[in-house]
Amino acid sequence: MKIKTLLFLGLLQCCVFASAQDKVLEPVEYVNPLMGTQSLHNLSNGNTYPAICRPWGMNFWTPQTGKMGDGWAYVYTAEKIRGFKQTHQPSPWMNDYGQFSIMPVTGKLVFDETERSSWFSHKAEVSKPYYYSVYLADYDVTTEITTTERAAHFQITFPENEQSSIVVDAFDRGSYIKIIPSENKIIGYTTRNSGGVPKNFKNYFVLQFDKPFLANYTWQDKTLEKNNLERTSNHVGAVVTFKTKKGEVVNVKVASSFISPEQAELNLKNELGNTSFQETVAASKKEWSKVLDKITVEGGSTEQLKTFYSCLYRATCFPQKQYEINEKGETVHYSPYNGKVLPGYMFAGTGFWDTFRALYPLLNLVYPAINTEMQEGLINDYKEGGFLPEWSSPGFRNVMVGNNSASVVSDAFIKGLRGYDINTLYDALIHGANNEGPLEAVGRKGVSYYNSLGYVPYNVKIDESAARTLEYAYDDFAIWKLAKALNRPKKEIALFEKRMMNYKKLYNPVIGLMSGKNLDGSFPADFNPFKWGDAFTEGNSWHYSWSVFHDIQGLIDLMGGEKKFTAKLDAVFTTPPIFDESYYGSVIHEIREMQIMNMGQYAHGNQPIQHMIYLYNYAGEPWKTQFWSREVMNRFYKPTPDGYCGDEDNGQTSAWYIFSAMGFYPVCPATDQYVLGAPLFKKVTLKLENGKQLVVNAPENSDENKYVNEVKWDNSNYPDNYINHFEMLKGGELNFNMSSSPNLNRGTSTKNYPYSYSTSK
């Protein structure tokens, strides 16, 4: 191995050792990309993979332990690596697109993914956001990877061998490969995808080697042929061989494009060019440091620091940039909606049902510039697809419910983002709110019922009707807020103001929770609040009844006042984790994750209930928010392969932790408030994009001192249970005086409660 590489690996090992010694590191060195990778189809501890990438980068790379097409591309408990895959996968349930893989082998020519797989150990694996290394034991080969936004640099260290090889697998469902020996190059394309693409979808790739090929092979399915340099078929690939000395390094630079082979070449030239592996590692580390350094946390344990920055890493991965820079320096993208190459931004790989809750509010607070690009991308989504996506991977995907693009658009504008065509986005929201889309998960399924009755009926063969109704009502609130900000006609504003109160139509006083409602206005006599699915989405009535983000006071009134409301909140934690899975026909992983966490009906592993802990602030018992938020942070999050308590979901579950650890949470996006909780660290510093700093101090913080005794804003007593976004943007200090016992007097007056529509008029 080259001396530089040995020194580089040694420095990384020192970093790992330093972390174990509790020394203060750069934030990026606390990140564990393996957090959440110990997951299975029937039990998710995150359902993540170690993404070697740039923040929001177009292409990610990951070691591949699963078979081609397996959504569980990398599982921590696996014993063998099949290859190193370019991926755009946002979730194993959504699977992947634009994917192909590279695998070094020695000795016998093996190209089939099972035959070429090699044993590996986590003890010989280094995983960083900006760098990955692993020893492939069967071949005595070390593979190292670093990336740019659209390219990757492989550094592969071979043993002495007469026939060392690199396999390129373009995957099945239609692929092309060509070896160009005179240029030490392989080009090709892959079409494998899981939906959400037009018929002309291709991911073009180019690989540039720094060593001439000794022999060249292409393969099709199970057949390998020497000196056949070009193939197009269902499943093709290439193998190039070299004679190597002990420790010889072969460099492979790789890039891809959704636009054309020429654009792939341009991406390679622009992003890697003549840069060395070490230079690209340093540049990637610098980029990650720039993003992660926006939040500095101090005064926690090493485990807490690792958890925080691992979550912040996940929260800044998706959605991915789907745009490229052409030869004129212009921003262009391949449209997953109409198959054309068009100007402007495009992003993909997020489900708003998950991420509207905390991920996009986090972007609006800490990274507004990138979300401004994302809002411009949404405009292009609408122009090219006719609707805003609710789940993009890369185009429309038919999964989940709601019309939560309304929240994503409104929250950005309400929080002060500007510089894009908000009026076109508003038109998109109106269109989506009043129409069913080309797929059930686009626009509003059941909209004719909702707009006429005020709810989607339970007995008209529309699944998850109560969840749809509750989310549409909140989405109408988000549209109402944006309509007011844009000075839309009074009649239009009034319409959404009326519709946002539709949540009241589903409150069932018999069970004291939300339920489905029949077409004739009756509640189903046999409605079971413990039944998952059916009227709800990946949850039951105990989870979804709190989805009245915009009018918690109205919900309190429905439930009979503050005492009954807080008693019902308490019951979430004290009611045993019983469930009815009959709608699904089996116990889905979300049910199992609730059942085993020993927190009653509280199902933090799925999104609908994640804000519920903060609702005690609306009913005069904020100390219970403080207790439970700390319980969830301490019990459900670890910087380990089993570190999440359910699907991480493109930054949402991570964003919950980031906000909660800072001491506040965006219960109702599209308002300018964050609801207070209990900070986890002694000090948090947010370096805002406007140049200001927000400092959250809690010097007495500890495992025992989990309660808030007093809050001060810039040394003035602060009695409220919330803090304003725009006050935070001015910078300043939010000081928490922490205690081991709750203060039963602070935050108990209605004038200190967070926003509710019912009390805002």
Coordinates of C-alpha atoms in Angstrom, one line a residue, residues 260-551:
S260 CA -26.7 11.9 -21.2
P261 CA -23.3 10.1 -21.5
E262 CA -21.7 13.4 -22.4
Q263 CA -23.1 15.0 -19.2
A264 CA -21.7 12.0 -17.2
E265 CA -18.3 12.7 -18.7
L266 CA -18.7 16.4 -17.9
N267 CA -19.7 15.6 -14.3
L268 CA -16.5 13.5 -14.0
K269 CA -14.3 16.3 -15.4
N270 CA -15.9 19.1 -13.3
E271 CA -16.1 17.3 -10.0
L272 CA -12.9 15.1 -10.0
G273 CA -10.7 16.1 -12.8
N274 CA -7.1 15.6 -11.8
T275 CA -7.7 15.7 -8.0
S276 CA -6.1 13.0 -5.9
F277 CA -8.0 10.7 -3.6
Q278 CA -6.8 12.4 -0.5
E279 CA -7.7 15.8 -1.9
T280 CA -11.3 14.6 -2.5
V281 CA -11.5 13.2 1.0
A282 CA -10.4 16.5 2.4
A283 CA -12.9 18.4 0.3
S284 CA -15.7 16.1 1.2
K285 CA -14.8 16.3 4.9
K286 CA -14.7 20.1 4.6
E287 CA -18.2 20.2 3.0
W288 CA -19.6 18.0 5.8
S289 CA -17.9 20.1 8.4
K290 CA -19.5 23.3 7.0
V291 CA -22.9 21.8 7.2
L292 CA -22.6 20.0 10.6
D293 CA -20.8 22.9 12.2
K294 CA -23.9 25.0 11.9
I295 CA -25.0 23.5 15.3
T296 CA -22.4 23.1 18.0
V297 CA -23.4 21.1 21.1
E298 CA -21.4 21.0 24.3
G299 CA -21.7 19.4 27.7
G300 CA -23.1 16.0 26.8
S301 CA -21.7 12.5 26.9
T302 CA -19.7 11.1 24.0
E303 CA -22.6 8.9 23.2
Q304 CA -25.0 11.9 23.1
L305 CA -22.6 13.8 20.8
K306 CA -22.4 10.9 18.5
T307 CA -26.1 10.5 18.4
F308 CA -26.7 14.2 17.8
Y309 CA -24.3 14.5 14.9
S310 CA -25.3 11.1 13.4
C311 CA -28.9 12.4 13.3
L312 CA -27.8 15.7 11.8
Y313 CA -25.9 13.8 9.1
R314 CA -29.1 11.9 8.3
A315 CA -31.1 15.1 8.3
T316 CA -28.9 16.6 5.7
C317 CA -28.8 13.7 3.2
F318 CA -32.3 13.9 1.7
P319 CA -33.8 15.1 -0.5
Q320 CA -31.1 14.6 -3.1
K321 CA -30.2 17.0 -5.8
Q322 CA -31.5 15.8 -9.1
Y323 CA -30.0 18.6 -11.1
E324 CA -26.7 18.9 -12.9
I325 CA -24.5 21.7 -14.3
N326 CA -24.2 21.7 -18.1
E327 CA -21.2 22.8 -20.3
K328 CA -22.5 26.4 -20.1
G329 CA -22.5 26.4 -16.3
E330 CA -26.3 26.3 -16.3
T331 CA -28.4 24.3 -13.8
V332 CA -30.4 21.7 -15.7
H333 CA -32.3 18.5 -14.8
Y334 CA -33.8 15.4 -16.3
S335 CA -37.5 15.5 -15.5
P336 CA -38.8 12.3 -13.9
Y337 CA -42.3 13.6 -14.8
N338 CA -42.0 14.1 -18.6
G339 CA -38.6 12.7 -19.5
K340 CA -37.3 16.0 -20.9
V341 CA -34.1 17.8 -20.0
L342 CA -35.1 21.2 -18.7
P343 CA -33.6 24.2 -16.9
G344 CA -33.6 24.7 -13.2
Y345 CA -33.5 22.8 -9.9
M346 CA -35.0 19.4 -9.1
F347 CA -34.8 17.4 -5.9
A348 CA -36.1 13.9 -5.1
G349 CA -36.2 11.3 -2.4
T350 CA -38.5 12.4 0.4
G351 CA -42.1 11.7 1.6
F352 CA -43.8 14.8 2.9
W353 CA -46.1 12.7 5.1
D354 CA -42.9 12.1 7.2
T355 CA -40.8 15.1 6.6
F356 CA -43.2 18.0 6.8
R357 CA -43.3 17.6 10.6
A358 CA -39.7 18.4 11.6
L359 CA -37.2 17.9 8.7
Y360 CA -38.4 20.9 6.6
P361 CA -38.8 23.1 9.7
L362 CA -35.1 22.3 10.5
L363 CA -34.1 23.3 7.0
N364 CA -36.0 26.6 7.4
L365 CA -34.2 27.4 10.6
V366 CA -30.7 26.2 10.0
Y367 CA -30.3 25.7 6.2
P368 CA -32.8 28.0 4.5
A369 CA -30.7 28.5 1.4
I370 CA -30.9 24.8 0.4
N371 CA -34.6 24.8 1.0
T372 CA -35.0 27.9 -1.2
E373 CA -33.5 25.7 -4.0
M374 CA -35.9 22.9 -3.0
Q375 CA -38.9 25.3 -3.3
E376 CA -37.7 26.2 -6.8
G377 CA -37.5 22.5 -7.5
L378 CA -41.1 22.1 -6.3
I379 CA -42.2 24.7 -8.9
N380 CA -40.6 22.6 -11.6
D381 CA -42.3 19.4 -10.2
Y382 CA -45.7 21.2 -10.6
K383 CA -45.0 22.6 -14.0
E384 CA -43.7 19.2 -15.3
G385 CA -46.0 16.8 -13.5
G386 CA -49.2 18.8 -13.1
F387 CA -49.2 18.3 -9.3
L388 CA -46.8 18.7 -6.4
P389 CA -45.4 15.3 -5.3
E390 CA -46.2 14.0 -1.9
W391 CA -43.6 11.2 -2.2
S392 CA -40.9 11.7 -4.8
S393 CA -38.5 8.9 -5.8
P394 CA -37.7 10.4 -8.2
G395 CA -41.1 11.3 -9.6
F396 CA -44.6 10.6 -8.2
R397 CA -44.9 7.5 -6.0
N398 CA -48.2 6.0 -4.9
V399 CA -47.6 5.7 -1.1
M400 CA -48.9 7.4 2.1
V401 CA -51.7 9.9 2.4
G402 CA -52.3 13.6 2.8
N403 CA -51.6 16.7 0.9
N404 CA -48.7 17.8 3.0
S405 CA -46.8 19.6 0.3
A406 CA -49.1 22.4 1.6
S407 CA -47.2 22.4 4.8
V408 CA -43.8 22.3 3.1
V409 CA -44.6 25.2 0.9
S410 CA -46.3 27.3 3.5
D411 CA -43.8 26.8 6.3
A412 CA -41.0 27.9 4.1
F413 CA -42.7 31.2 3.2
I414 CA -44.1 31.8 6.7
K415 CA -40.6 31.3 8.1
G416 CA -39.2 34.0 5.8
L417 CA -37.8 32.2 2.7
R418 CA -38.0 34.4 -0.4
G419 CA -36.5 34.6 -3.9
Y420 CA -38.8 32.1 -5.7
D421 CA -42.2 32.2 -7.4
I422 CA -44.5 31.7 -4.4
N423 CA -47.6 32.5 -6.4
T424 CA -47.0 29.5 -8.7
L425 CA -46.5 27.4 -5.7
Y426 CA -49.7 28.7 -4.2
D427 CA -51.5 27.8 -7.4
A428 CA -50.1 24.3 -7.1
L429 CA -51.5 24.1 -3.5
I430 CA -55.0 25.1 -4.6
H431 CA -54.9 22.7 -7.5
G432 CA -53.8 19.8 -5.3
A433 CA -56.4 20.7 -2.6
N434 CA -59.3 20.5 -5.0
N435 CA -58.4 17.6 -7.3
E436 CA -57.5 13.9 -7.2
G437 CA -54.2 13.3 -8.8
P438 CA -52.9 10.7 -11.3
L439 CA -52.2 8.4 -8.3
E440 CA -54.0 8.0 -5.1
A441 CA -51.1 9.6 -3.2
V442 CA -51.1 12.7 -5.4
G443 CA -53.6 15.5 -4.9
R444 CA -56.4 14.5 -2.5
K445 CA -58.0 11.1 -2.8
G446 CA -61.7 11.4 -1.8
V447 CA -61.7 15.2 -2.3
S448 CA -65.3 15.4 -3.5
Y449 CA -66.5 13.8 -0.2
Y450 CA -64.1 16.0 1.8
N451 CA -65.1 19.3 0.1
S452 CA -68.9 18.5 0.4
L453 CA -69.2 16.7 3.7
G454 CA -66.1 17.9 5.5
Y455 CA -64.6 14.4 5.8
V456 CA -63.7 11.4 3.8
P457 CA -66.3 8.7 4.7
Y458 CA -65.2 5.4 6.3
N459 CA -67.6 3.2 4.3
V460 CA -67.0 4.3 0.7
K461 CA -64.0 2.0 0.0
I462 CA -61.4 4.7 0.5
D463 CA -58.7 3.3 2.8
E464 CA -57.3 5.3 5.7
S465 CA -60.2 7.8 5.5
A466 CA -59.8 9.3 9.0
A467 CA -56.1 9.9 8.5
R468 CA -56.8 11.6 5.1
T469 CA -59.5 13.9 6.8
L470 CA -57.2 15.0 9.6
E471 CA -54.3 15.7 7.4
Y472 CA -56.4 17.5 4.8
A473 CA -57.7 19.7 7.6
Y474 CA -54.2 20.6 8.7
D475 CA -53.2 21.1 5.1
D476 CA -56.1 23.5 4.7
F477 CA -54.7 25.5 7.7
A478 CA -51.3 25.7 6.0
I479 CA -53.0 27.0 2.8
W480 CA -55.1 29.4 4.9
K481 CA -51.9 30.8 6.5
L482 CA -50.2 31.2 3.1
A483 CA -53.3 32.7 1.5
K484 CA -53.4 35.4 4.2
A485 CA -49.7 36.1 3.8
L486 CA -50.3 36.6 0.1
N487 CA -53.4 38.7 0.5
R488 CA -55.6 36.4 -1.5
P489 CA -59.3 37.2 -1.9
K490 CA -61.3 37.1 1.3
K491 CA -63.7 34.5 0.0
E492 CA -60.8 32.2 -0.8
I493 CA -59.2 32.7 2.6
A494 CA -62.5 32.1 4.3
L495 CA -63.0 28.8 2.5
F496 CA -59.8 27.3 3.9
E497 CA -60.5 28.8 7.3
K498 CA -63.7 26.8 7.3
R499 CA -62.2 23.6 6.0
M500 CA -59.4 23.5 8.5
M501 CA -62.0 22.9 11.2
N502 CA -63.1 19.7 9.6
Y503 CA -61.1 17.7 12.2
K504 CA -64.0 18.3 14.6
K505 CA -66.2 16.1 12.5
L506 CA -64.2 13.0 13.4
Y507 CA -64.2 13.3 17.2
N508 CA -66.1 10.4 18.6
P509 CA -67.3 11.2 22.1
V510 CA -68.0 7.6 22.9
I511 CA -64.4 6.6 22.7
G512 CA -63.0 10.1 23.4
L513 CA -60.7 9.9 20.3
M514 CA -60.9 10.3 16.6
S515 CA -62.5 7.6 14.5
G516 CA -63.8 6.9 11.0
K517 CA -67.2 8.3 10.1
N518 CA -69.8 6.8 7.8
L519 CA -71.3 8.5 4.8
D520 CA -74.6 9.0 6.7
G521 CA -72.8 10.8 9.5
S522 CA -72.8 8.0 12.0
F523 CA -69.8 6.6 13.7
P524 CA -69.2 2.8 13.2
A525 CA -70.6 1.0 16.2
D526 CA -67.8 -1.5 16.4
F527 CA -64.9 1.0 15.9
N528 CA -61.8 -0.2 17.6
P529 CA -59.3 2.5 18.6
F530 CA -56.5 -0.1 18.8
K531 CA -57.0 -1.2 15.2
W532 CA -54.0 -0.2 13.1
G533 CA -54.6 0.9 9.5
D534 CA -58.2 0.8 8.4
A535 CA -59.3 4.4 9.1
F536 CA -55.7 5.4 9.8
T537 CA -52.2 5.3 8.2
E538 CA -49.6 3.0 9.9
G539 CA -51.1 3.7 13.3
N540 CA -54.4 3.7 15.3
S541 CA -56.7 6.2 16.8
W542 CA -54.5 6.6 19.9
H543 CA -51.8 7.9 17.5
Y544 CA -53.7 9.9 15.0
S545 CA -56.1 11.7 17.4
W546 CA -53.5 14.3 18.2
S547 CA -53.1 15.3 14.5
V548 CA -54.8 18.7 15.0
F549 CA -51.5 20.6 15.0
H550 CA -53.1 23.9 14.3
D551 CA -55.8 23.9 17.0

